[in-house]
PDB file of C-alpha atoms in Angstrom:
ATOM      1  CA  MET A  19     -21.131 -15.648   0.660  1.00 52.00           C
ATOM      2  CA  MET A  20     -19.874 -14.858  -2.667  1.00 59.00           C
ATOM      3  CA  SER A  21     -21.298 -13.626  -5.443  1.00 85.00           C
ATOM      4  CA  LEU A  22     -18.612 -14.399  -8.091  1.00 94.00           C
ATOM      5  CA  ASP A  23     -17.635 -17.454  -8.899  1.00 94.00           C
ATOM      6  CA  LYS A  24     -14.062 -19.138  -8.758  1.00 95.00           C
ATOM      7  CA  LYS A  25     -13.986 -18.847 -12.897  1.00 97.00           C
ATOM      8  CA  THR A  26     -14.791 -14.777 -12.510  1.00 97.00           C
ATOM      9  CA  ILE A  27     -12.169 -13.921  -9.747  1.00 97.00           C
ATOM     10  CA  GLU A  28      -9.091 -15.220 -12.387  1.00 97.00           C
ATOM     11  CA  LYS A  29     -10.790 -14.069 -14.637  1.00 97.00           C
ATOM     12  CA  LEU A  30     -10.957 -10.789 -12.952  1.00 98.00           C
ATOM     13  CA  ALA A  31      -7.719 -11.231 -10.740  1.00 98.00           C
ATOM     14  CA  LYS A  32      -5.914 -11.384 -14.259  1.00 98.00           C
ATOM     15  CA  HIS A  33      -6.943  -8.537 -15.596  1.00 97.00           C
ATOM     16  CA  CYS A  34      -5.949  -6.039 -12.851  1.00 97.00           C
ATOM     17  CA  GLU A  35      -2.377  -7.334 -12.605  1.00 97.00           C
ATOM     18  CA  ASP A  36      -1.988  -7.332 -16.713  1.00 97.00           C
ATOM     19  CA  ALA A  37      -3.133  -4.018 -16.168  1.00 97.00           C
ATOM     20  CA  GLU A  38      -0.319  -3.433 -13.452  1.00 97.00           C
ATOM     21  CA  LEU A  39       2.410  -5.022 -15.440  1.00 97.00           C
ATOM     22  CA  ASN A  40       1.716  -3.459 -18.209  1.00 97.00           C
ATOM     23  CA  ALA A  41       0.939  -0.017 -17.352  1.00 97.00           C
ATOM     24  CA  VAL A  42      -2.556   0.283 -18.632  1.00 96.00           C
ATOM     25  CA  GLU A  43      -5.413   2.212 -17.633  1.00 96.00           C
ATOM     26  CA  ILE A  44      -8.516   0.124 -16.993  1.00 96.00           C
ATOM     27  CA  THR A  45     -12.021   0.864 -15.849  1.00 93.00           C
ATOM     28  CA  LYS A  46     -13.330  -0.384 -12.946  1.00 93.00           C
ATOM     29  CA  ILE A  47     -14.293  -3.951 -12.355  1.00 94.00           C
ATOM     30  CA  THR A  48     -17.965  -2.395 -10.246  1.00 94.00           C
ATOM     31  CA  ASP A  49     -18.991  -1.255 -13.760  1.00 93.00           C
ATOM     32  CA  ASP A  50     -19.152  -4.469 -14.646  1.00 94.00           C
ATOM     33  CA  TYR A  51     -19.829  -6.803 -11.738  1.00 94.00           C
ATOM     34  CA  PRO A  52     -22.032  -4.161  -9.725  1.00 92.00           C
ATOM     35  CA  GLU A  53     -23.145  -7.066  -7.410  1.00 92.00           C
ATOM     36  CA  MET A  54     -19.475  -7.925  -6.285  1.00 94.00           C
ATOM     37  CA  THR A  55     -19.046  -8.199  -2.568  1.00 93.00           C
ATOM     38  CA  TYR A  56     -15.948  -7.196  -0.422  1.00 92.00           C
ATOM     39  CA  GLU A  57     -14.950 -10.769  -0.152  1.00 93.00           C
ATOM     40  CA  ASP A  58     -15.176 -11.135  -3.715  1.00 96.00           C
ATOM     41  CA  ALA A  59     -12.895  -8.263  -4.192  1.00 96.00           C
ATOM     42  CA  TYR A  60      -9.856  -9.757  -1.678  1.00 96.00           C
ATOM     43  CA  ASP A  61     -10.192 -13.311  -3.185  1.00 96.00           C
ATOM     44  CA  ILE A  62      -9.654 -11.192  -6.783  1.00 98.00           C
ATOM     45  CA  GLN A  63      -6.227  -9.530  -4.529  1.00 98.00           C
ATOM     46  CA  TRP A  64      -5.184 -12.810  -3.041  1.00 98.00           C
ATOM     47  CA  THR A  65      -5.479 -14.860  -6.463  1.00 98.00           C
ATOM     48  CA  ALA A  66      -3.323 -12.518  -8.054  1.00 98.00           C
ATOM     49  CA  ARG A  67      -1.141 -12.249  -5.433  1.00 98.00           C
ATOM     50  CA  ALA A  68      -0.752 -16.017  -5.931  1.00 98.00           C
ATOM     51  CA  ALA A  69      -0.653 -15.915  -9.442  1.00 98.00           C
ATOM     52  CA  LYS A  70       2.854 -14.227  -8.776  1.00 98.00           C
ATOM     53  CA  GLU A  71       4.536 -16.365  -6.423  1.00 98.00           C
ATOM     54  CA  ALA A  72       3.598 -19.333  -8.965  1.00 98.00           C
ATOM     55  CA  ARG A  73       6.178 -17.215 -11.404  1.00 97.00           C
ATOM     56  CA  GLY A  74       8.698 -16.920  -8.979  1.00 98.00           C
ATOM     57  CA  THR A  75       7.658 -13.324  -6.988  1.00 98.00           C
ATOM     58  CA  LYS A  76       8.326 -13.665  -3.467  1.00 98.00           C
ATOM     59  CA  ILE A  77       5.805 -11.185  -1.649  1.00 97.00           C
ATOM     60  CA  VAL A  78       7.845  -9.502   1.246  1.00 97.00           C
ATOM     61  CA  GLY A  79       5.474  -7.748   2.981  1.00 97.00           C
ATOM     62  CA  MET A  80       2.069  -5.737   3.425  1.00 98.00           C
ATOM     63  CA  LYS A  81       0.606  -2.384   2.868  1.00 98.00           C
ATOM     64  CA  MET A  82      -2.461  -0.464   4.465  1.00 97.00           C
ATOM     65  CA  GLY A  83      -4.137   1.766   2.346  1.00 93.00           C
ATOM     66  CA  LEU A  84      -6.549   4.607   3.031  1.00 88.00           C
ATOM     67  CA  THR A  85      -5.692   4.992   6.360  1.00 92.00           C
ATOM     68  CA  SER A  86      -6.795   8.643   7.154  1.00 80.00           C
ATOM     69  CA  GLN A  87      -9.723  10.600   6.892  1.00 74.00           C
ATOM     70  CA  ALA A  88      -8.299  13.014   4.372  1.00 69.00           C
ATOM     71  CA  LYS A  89      -7.544  10.231   2.399  1.00 68.00           C
ATOM     72  CA  MET A  90     -11.130   8.118   2.966  1.00 74.00           C
ATOM     73  CA  LYS A  91     -12.605  11.338   1.793  1.00 76.00           C
ATOM     74  CA  GLN A  92      -9.873  12.282  -1.181  1.00 72.00           C
ATOM     75  CA  MET A  93     -10.926   8.891  -2.849  1.00 69.00           C
ATOM     76  CA  GLY A  94     -14.249   8.717  -1.472  1.00 72.00           C
ATOM     77  CA  VAL A  95     -14.273   5.421   0.155  1.00 71.00           C
ATOM     78  CA  PRO A  96     -15.866   4.620   3.420  1.00 70.00           C
ATOM     79  CA  ASN A  97     -13.009   2.352   5.131  1.00 75.00           C
ATOM     80  CA  PRO A  98      -9.162   1.274   5.162  1.00 89.00           C
ATOM     81  CA  CYS A  99      -7.917  -1.781   2.930  1.00 95.00           C
ATOM     82  CA  TYR A 100      -4.606  -3.779   2.520  1.00 97.00           C
ATOM     83  CA  GLY A 101      -2.505  -5.067   0.023  1.00 98.00           C
ATOM     84  CA  TYR A 102       0.595  -6.936  -0.504  1.00 98.00           C
ATOM     85  CA  LEU A 103       4.315  -5.854  -1.290  1.00 98.00           C
ATOM     86  CA  ALA A 104       6.237  -7.993  -4.362  1.00 98.00           C
ATOM     87  CA  ASP A 105       9.443  -8.295  -4.184  1.00 98.00           C
ATOM     88  CA  TYR A 106       9.953  -5.901  -8.033  1.00 98.00           C
ATOM     89  CA  PHE A 107       8.196  -3.154  -5.744  1.00 98.00           C
ATOM     90  CA  SER A 108      11.245  -3.058  -3.800  1.00 98.00           C
ATOM     91  CA  TYR A 109      14.023   0.017  -3.956  1.00 98.00           C
ATOM     92  CA  ALA A 110      16.406   1.634  -1.739  1.00 97.00           C
ATOM     93  CA  ASP A 111      17.093   5.017  -1.174  1.00 97.00           C
ATOM     94  CA  SER A 112      18.391   6.971  -3.932  1.00 97.00           C
ATOM     95  CA  ALA A 113      16.903   4.481  -6.943  1.00 98.00           C
ATOM     96  CA  GLU A 114      15.690   6.146  -9.854  1.00 98.00           C
ATOM     97  CA  ILE A 115      12.440   4.699 -10.870  1.00 98.00           C
ATOM     98  CA  LYS A 116      11.037   4.236 -14.419  1.00 98.00           C
ATOM     99  CA  ILE A 117       7.770   6.224 -14.512  1.00 97.00           C
ATOM    100  CA  ASP A 118       7.414   4.634 -18.350  1.00 96.00           C
ATOM    101  CA  GLU A 119       6.278   1.324 -15.729  1.00 97.00           C
ATOM    102  CA  LEU A 120       3.663   3.042 -14.426  1.00 98.00           C
ATOM    103  CA  ILE A 121       0.657   4.686 -15.358  1.00 97.00           C
ATOM    104  CA  HIS A 122      -0.399   7.868 -13.116  1.00 95.00           C
ATOM    105  CA  PRO A 123       1.909   7.494  -9.827  1.00 97.00           C
ATOM    106  CA  LYS A 124       1.600   9.455  -7.197  1.00 97.00           C
ATOM    107  CA  VAL A 125       3.649   9.853  -3.640  1.00 98.00           C
ATOM    108  CA  GLU A 126       3.331   9.159  -0.177  1.00 96.00           C
ATOM    109  CA  ALA A 127       4.801   9.453   3.190  1.00 97.00           C
ATOM    110  CA  GLU A 128       4.803   6.806   5.541  1.00 97.00           C
ATOM    111  CA  ILE A 129       6.560   4.503   8.481  1.00 98.00           C
ATOM    112  CA  ALA A 130       7.200   1.392   8.033  1.00 98.00           C
ATOM    113  CA  PHE A 131       6.507  -1.132  10.714  1.00 98.00           C
ATOM    114  CA  VAL A 132       8.930  -4.571  11.251  1.00 98.00           C
ATOM    115  CA  LEU A 133       7.768  -7.308  13.609  1.00 98.00           C
ATOM    116  CA  LYS A 134      10.178  -9.165  15.670  1.00 98.00           C
ATOM    117  CA  SER A 135       7.226 -11.358  16.367  1.00 98.00           C
ATOM    118  CA  ASP A 136       4.194 -13.457  15.053  1.00 98.00           C
ATOM    119  CA  LEU A 137       0.804 -10.659  15.102  1.00 97.00           C
ATOM    120  CA  GLN A 138      -2.538 -12.233  14.780  1.00 95.00           C
ATOM    121  CA  GLY A 139      -5.683 -11.205  15.315  1.00 96.00           C
ATOM    122  CA  PRO A 140      -9.102 -11.266  15.635  1.00 96.00           C
ATOM    123  CA  GLY A 141      -8.650  -8.455  18.770  1.00 96.00           C
ATOM    124  CA  CYS A 142      -5.286  -7.341  18.416  1.00 97.00           C
ATOM    125  CA  ASN A 143      -4.384  -3.717  19.591  1.00 97.00           C
ATOM    126  CA  ILE A 144      -2.062  -1.353  19.581  1.00 97.00           C
ATOM    127  CA  ALA A 145      -0.336  -2.771  22.621  1.00 97.00           C
ATOM    128  CA  ASP A 146       0.245  -5.871  20.605  1.00 98.00           C
ATOM    129  CA  VAL A 147       1.232  -3.811  17.411  1.00 98.00           C
ATOM    130  CA  LEU A 148       4.255  -2.098  20.256  1.00 97.00           C
ATOM    131  CA  ALA A 149       5.384  -5.639  22.231  1.00 97.00           C
ATOM    132  CA  ALA A 150       5.495  -7.312  18.504  1.00 98.00           C
ATOM    133  CA  THR A 151       7.395  -4.955  16.675  1.00 98.00           C
ATOM    134  CA  ASP A 152      11.615  -4.769  16.080  1.00 98.00           C
ATOM    135  CA  PHE A 153      12.131  -1.853  14.585  1.00 98.00           C
ATOM    136  CA  VAL A 154      10.402   0.942  12.290  1.00 98.00           C
ATOM    137  CA  MET A 155      12.120   2.727   9.475  1.00 97.00           C
ATOM    138  CA  PRO A 156      11.408   5.819   7.046  1.00 98.00           C
ATOM    139  CA  ALA A 157       9.543   4.987   3.318  1.00 98.00           C
ATOM    140  CA  VAL A 158       7.985   6.580   0.637  1.00 98.00           C
ATOM    141  CA  GLU A 159       4.985   4.619  -1.360  1.00 98.00           C
ATOM    142  CA  VAL A 160       4.705   5.163  -5.208  1.00 98.00           C
ATOM    143  CA  ILE A 161       0.941   4.467  -5.359  1.00 96.00           C
ATOM    144  CA  ASP A 162       0.107   3.579  -8.697  1.00 96.00           C
ATOM    145  CA  SER A 163      -3.722   2.725  -9.326  1.00 93.00           C
ATOM    146  CA  ARG A 164      -4.793   1.130 -12.711  1.00 95.00           C
ATOM    147  CA  TYR A 165      -8.021   2.747 -12.667  1.00 93.00           C
ATOM    148  CA  LYS A 166      -8.726   5.326 -15.314  1.00 91.00           C
ATOM    149  CA  ASP A 167      -8.113   9.130 -13.831  1.00 85.00           C
ATOM    150  CA  PHE A 168      -7.584   7.268 -10.435  1.00 81.00           C
ATOM    151  CA  LYS A 169     -11.303   7.114 -10.096  1.00 80.00           C
ATOM    152  CA  PHE A 170     -12.360   4.076  -7.874  1.00 82.00           C
ATOM    153  CA  ASP A 171     -14.626   2.097  -5.055  1.00 86.00           C
ATOM    154  CA  LEU A 172     -13.519   0.413  -2.423  1.00 89.00           C
ATOM    155  CA  LYS A 173     -13.926  -2.737  -3.721  1.00 93.00           C
ATOM    156  CA  SER A 174     -12.458  -1.934  -6.875  1.00 94.00           C
ATOM    157  CA  VAL A 175      -9.251  -0.807  -5.155  1.00 93.00           C
ATOM    158  CA  ILE A 176      -9.009  -3.715  -2.964  1.00 95.00           C
ATOM    159  CA  ALA A 177      -9.012  -5.904  -6.062  1.00 97.00           C
ATOM    160  CA  ASP A 178      -6.457  -3.661  -7.673  1.00 96.00           C
ATOM    161  CA  ASN A 179      -3.646  -4.427  -4.436  1.00 97.00           C
ATOM    162  CA  SER A 180      -4.453  -1.090  -3.452  1.00 95.00           C
ATOM    163  CA  SER A 181      -3.159   0.554  -5.802  1.00 95.00           C
ATOM    164  CA  SER A 182       0.317  -0.802  -5.034  1.00 96.00           C
ATOM    165  CA  SER A 183       3.308  -0.504  -7.085  1.00 97.00           C
ATOM    166  CA  ARG A 184       6.669   0.654  -5.843  1.00 98.00           C
ATOM    167  CA  TYR A 185       8.211   1.622  -2.545  1.00 98.00           C
ATOM    168  CA  VAL A 186      11.380   3.272  -1.671  1.00 98.00           C
ATOM    169  CA  THR A 187      12.882   2.810   2.058  1.00 97.00           C
ATOM    170  CA  GLY A 188      15.710   4.553   3.555  1.00 93.00           C
ATOM    171  CA  GLY A 189      16.897   6.600   6.419  1.00 90.00           C
ATOM    172  CA  GLN A 190      17.712   4.703  10.049  1.00 93.00           C
ATOM    173  CA  ALA A 191      16.158   1.494  11.357  1.00 96.00           C
ATOM    174  CA  ARG A 192      14.901   2.397  15.177  1.00 96.00           C
ATOM    175  CA  SER A 193      13.498   0.658  18.094  1.00 96.00           C
ATOM    176  CA  ILE A 194       9.826   2.473  18.657  1.00 95.00           C
ATOM    177  CA  LYS A 195      11.787   3.003  22.576  1.00 93.00           C
ATOM    178  CA  GLY A 196      11.356   6.773  22.964  1.00 91.00           C
ATOM    179  CA  LEU A 197       9.856   7.908  19.706  1.00 95.00           C
ATOM    180  CA  ASP A 198       6.197   9.217  19.663  1.00 96.00           C
ATOM    181  CA  LEU A 199       4.749   7.701  16.470  1.00 97.00           C
ATOM    182  CA  LYS A 200       1.883   9.793  16.871  1.00 96.00           C
ATOM    183  CA  THR A 201       3.638  12.414  16.821  1.00 97.00           C
ATOM    184  CA  LEU A 202       6.259  12.176  14.825  1.00 97.00           C
ATOM    185  CA  GLY A 203       7.102  14.986  11.856  1.00 97.00           C
ATOM    186  CA  VAL A 204       7.320  14.677   8.333  1.00 98.00           C
ATOM    187  CA  VAL A 205       8.516  16.979   5.385  1.00 98.00           C
ATOM    188  CA  MET A 206       7.617  15.937   2.336  1.00 98.00           C
ATOM    189  CA  GLU A 207       9.834  18.109  -1.148  1.00 98.00           C
ATOM    190  CA  ILE A 208       9.515  17.693  -4.854  1.00 98.00           C
ATOM    191  CA  ASN A 209      11.863  19.422  -6.918  1.00 98.00           C
ATOM    192  CA  GLY A 210      12.761  21.096  -3.259  1.00 98.00           C
ATOM    193  CA  GLU A 211       9.502  22.843  -2.830  1.00 98.00           C
ATOM    194  CA  ILE A 212       7.868  21.927   0.457  1.00 98.00           C
ATOM    195  CA  ALA A 213       4.519  19.810  -1.375  1.00 98.00           C
ATOM    196  CA  GLN A 214       3.099  18.561   1.888  1.00 97.00           C
ATOM    197  CA  LEU A 215       3.693  18.276   5.956  1.00 97.00           C
ATOM    198  CA  GLY A 216       2.427  15.533   7.638  1.00 96.00           C
ATOM    199  CA  ALA A 217       2.846  13.776  11.432  1.00 96.00           C
ATOM    200  CA  GLY A 218       1.869  10.455  12.659  1.00 96.00           C
ATOM    201  CA  ALA A 219      -1.301  10.653  14.177  1.00 96.00           C
ATOM    202  CA  ALA A 220      -2.522  10.886  10.183  1.00 94.00           C
ATOM    203  CA  VAL A 221      -2.831   7.113  10.121  1.00 95.00           C
ATOM    204  CA  LEU A 222      -5.973   6.355  12.091  1.00 94.00           C
ATOM    205  CA  GLY A 223      -4.760   8.665  14.956  1.00 94.00           C
ATOM    206  CA  HIS A 224      -1.876   6.353  15.518  1.00 96.00           C
ATOM    207  CA  PRO A 225       0.082   4.075  12.950  1.00 97.00           C
ATOM    208  CA  ALA A 226      -0.061   1.262  15.131  1.00 97.00           C
ATOM    209  CA  THR A 227      -3.662   0.987  14.945  1.00 95.00           C
ATOM    210  CA  SER A 228      -3.269   0.852  10.951  1.00 95.00           C
ATOM    211  CA  ILE A 229      -0.662  -2.683  11.657  1.00 97.00           C
ATOM    212  CA  ALA A 230      -3.390  -3.837  14.400  1.00 96.00           C
ATOM    213  CA  MET A 231      -6.275  -3.446  11.852  1.00 93.00           C
ATOM    214  CA  LEU A 232      -4.279  -5.374   9.469  1.00 96.00           C
ATOM    215  CA  ALA A 233      -3.827  -8.095  11.881  1.00 97.00           C
ATOM    216  CA  ASN A 234      -7.422  -8.466  12.515  1.00 95.00           C
ATOM    217  CA  MET A 235      -9.000  -8.151   8.815  1.00 94.00           C
ATOM    218  CA  LEU A 236      -5.926 -11.226   7.961  1.00 96.00           C
ATOM    219  CA  SER A 237      -7.476 -13.199  10.910  1.00 96.00           C
ATOM    220  CA  GLN A 238     -11.061 -13.347   8.594  1.00 93.00           C
ATOM    221  CA  ARG A 239      -9.564 -15.265   6.285  1.00 94.00           C
ATOM    222  CA  GLY A 240      -6.891 -17.585   8.624  1.00 96.00           C
ATOM    223  CA  GLU A 241      -3.732 -15.194   8.030  1.00 97.00           C
ATOM    224  CA  ILE A 242      -0.877 -13.827  10.443  1.00 97.00           C
ATOM    225  CA  LEU A 243       1.552 -11.692  10.416  1.00 98.00           C
ATOM    226  CA  LYS A 244       4.794 -13.814  10.818  1.00 97.00           C
ATOM    227  CA  ALA A 245       8.064 -12.453  12.333  1.00 97.00           C
ATOM    228  CA  GLY A 246       9.986 -10.321  10.100  1.00 96.00           C
ATOM    229  CA  THR A 247       7.378  -8.777   8.183  1.00 97.00           C
ATOM    230  CA  TYR A 248       7.801  -5.645   6.613  1.00 98.00           C
ATOM    231  CA  ILE A 249       4.427  -2.857   7.040  1.00 98.00           C
ATOM    232  CA  LEU A 250       4.126   0.215   5.145  1.00 98.00           C
ATOM    233  CA  SER A 251       1.495   1.489   7.575  1.00 98.00           C
ATOM    234  CA  GLY A 252      -0.599   4.143   5.980  1.00 96.00           C
ATOM    235  CA  ALA A 253      -0.231   7.064   4.992  1.00 95.00           C
ATOM    236  CA  ILE A 254       0.912  10.460   6.700  1.00 95.00           C
ATOM    237  CA  THR A 255       1.018  12.787   3.580  1.00 92.00           C
ATOM    238  CA  ALA A 256      -1.477  12.988   1.263  1.00 90.00           C
ATOM    239  CA  ALA A 257      -0.714  11.502  -2.301  1.00 92.00           C
ATOM    240  CA  VAL A 258       1.694  14.032  -4.525  1.00 96.00           C
ATOM    241  CA  SER A 259       1.394  13.526  -8.229  1.00 97.00           C
ATOM    242  CA  VAL A 260       4.638  13.214  -9.770  1.00 98.00           C
ATOM    243  CA  LYS A 261       6.341  13.142 -13.035  1.00 97.00           C
ATOM    244  CA  LYS A 262       9.176  12.125 -15.495  1.00 98.00           C
ATOM    245  CA  GLY A 263      11.845  14.295 -14.020  1.00 98.00           C
ATOM    246  CA  ASP A 264      11.318  14.800 -10.349  1.00 98.00           C
ATOM    247  CA  ASN A 265      13.322  14.066  -7.402  1.00 98.00           C
ATOM    248  CA  VAL A 266      11.466  13.716  -4.194  1.00 98.00           C
ATOM    249  CA  THR A 267      13.183  13.422  -0.525  1.00 98.00           C
ATOM    250  CA  VAL A 268      10.789  13.138   2.605  1.00 98.00           C
ATOM    251  CA  LYS A 269      12.616  13.767   5.850  1.00 98.00           C
ATOM    252  CA  PHE A 270      11.179  11.853   8.973  1.00 97.00           C
ATOM    253  CA  GLN A 271      11.625  13.240  12.296  1.00 96.00           C
ATOM    254  CA  GLU A 272      14.704  11.112  14.186  1.00 95.00           C
ATOM    255  CA  LEU A 273      14.282   8.461  11.243  1.00 97.00           C
ATOM    256  CA  GLY A 274      16.845  10.401   8.514  1.00 97.00           C
ATOM    257  CA  THR A 275      15.898  11.152   5.350  1.00 98.00           C
ATOM    258  CA  VAL A 276      14.491   9.060   1.848  1.00 98.00           C
ATOM    259  CA  SER A 277      15.204   9.917  -1.821  1.00 98.00           C
ATOM    260  CA  PHE A 278      14.732   9.031  -5.112  1.00 98.00           C
ATOM    261  CA  LYS A 279      14.021   9.992  -8.462  1.00 98.00           C
ATOM    262  CA  PHE A 280      11.330   9.633 -11.398  1.00 98.00           C
ATOM    263  CA  VAL A 281      13.459   9.191 -15.170  1.00 98.00           C
TER     264      VAL A 281
END
């Protein structure tokens, strides 16, 4: 059962999306709506997504968030969550990202999956994901919670599209054959200094577990992951705060390097 009516869902969707578009901090919405449910939170996210699409924005992929025990502990939440990727979130390798369009951005290294066949739950597992994967690519997500001081609960972050804002794709597209995604290593450098180290196992033990979980979560809304979908599987490294002028370089074992700058 939903606890919020349709009018309130629409109001909160606009509230969260306006904060994203205008780079303005808001307080977590559960402060004002403590009774809201997880279903409400996803209804808010999907309503904002539909508003973007109605204005001509294309949804180009999906992301999983809070996919490591460390990340869940860091943010004080019990479960992972998902969000969507809009076309204007996407940047290519060597990009310059305008920090003034963001509030308090952080960067994290991720492995992106691109599907060659549809994937749907319930009951989706790692084997299904690996069979449906066309290739993987290295990526860096720029998360930017709209909530003041990056403080939120899981329901609030879901409503805020799981802190999605920008992402950069580079390196090489590789078949998963011969790749051990659990042990695949990552080195993140900020301005030439090592900021984070990680391996694929940081994402729920195996990045494909995250994709399977996404398919199963989407099935609760009657949605599937279609062939060709681009999916950010979750953070391999902890999120690192960045500022104007920072150069970010992330080196992925066997997948190449992603580099960009905040201006």
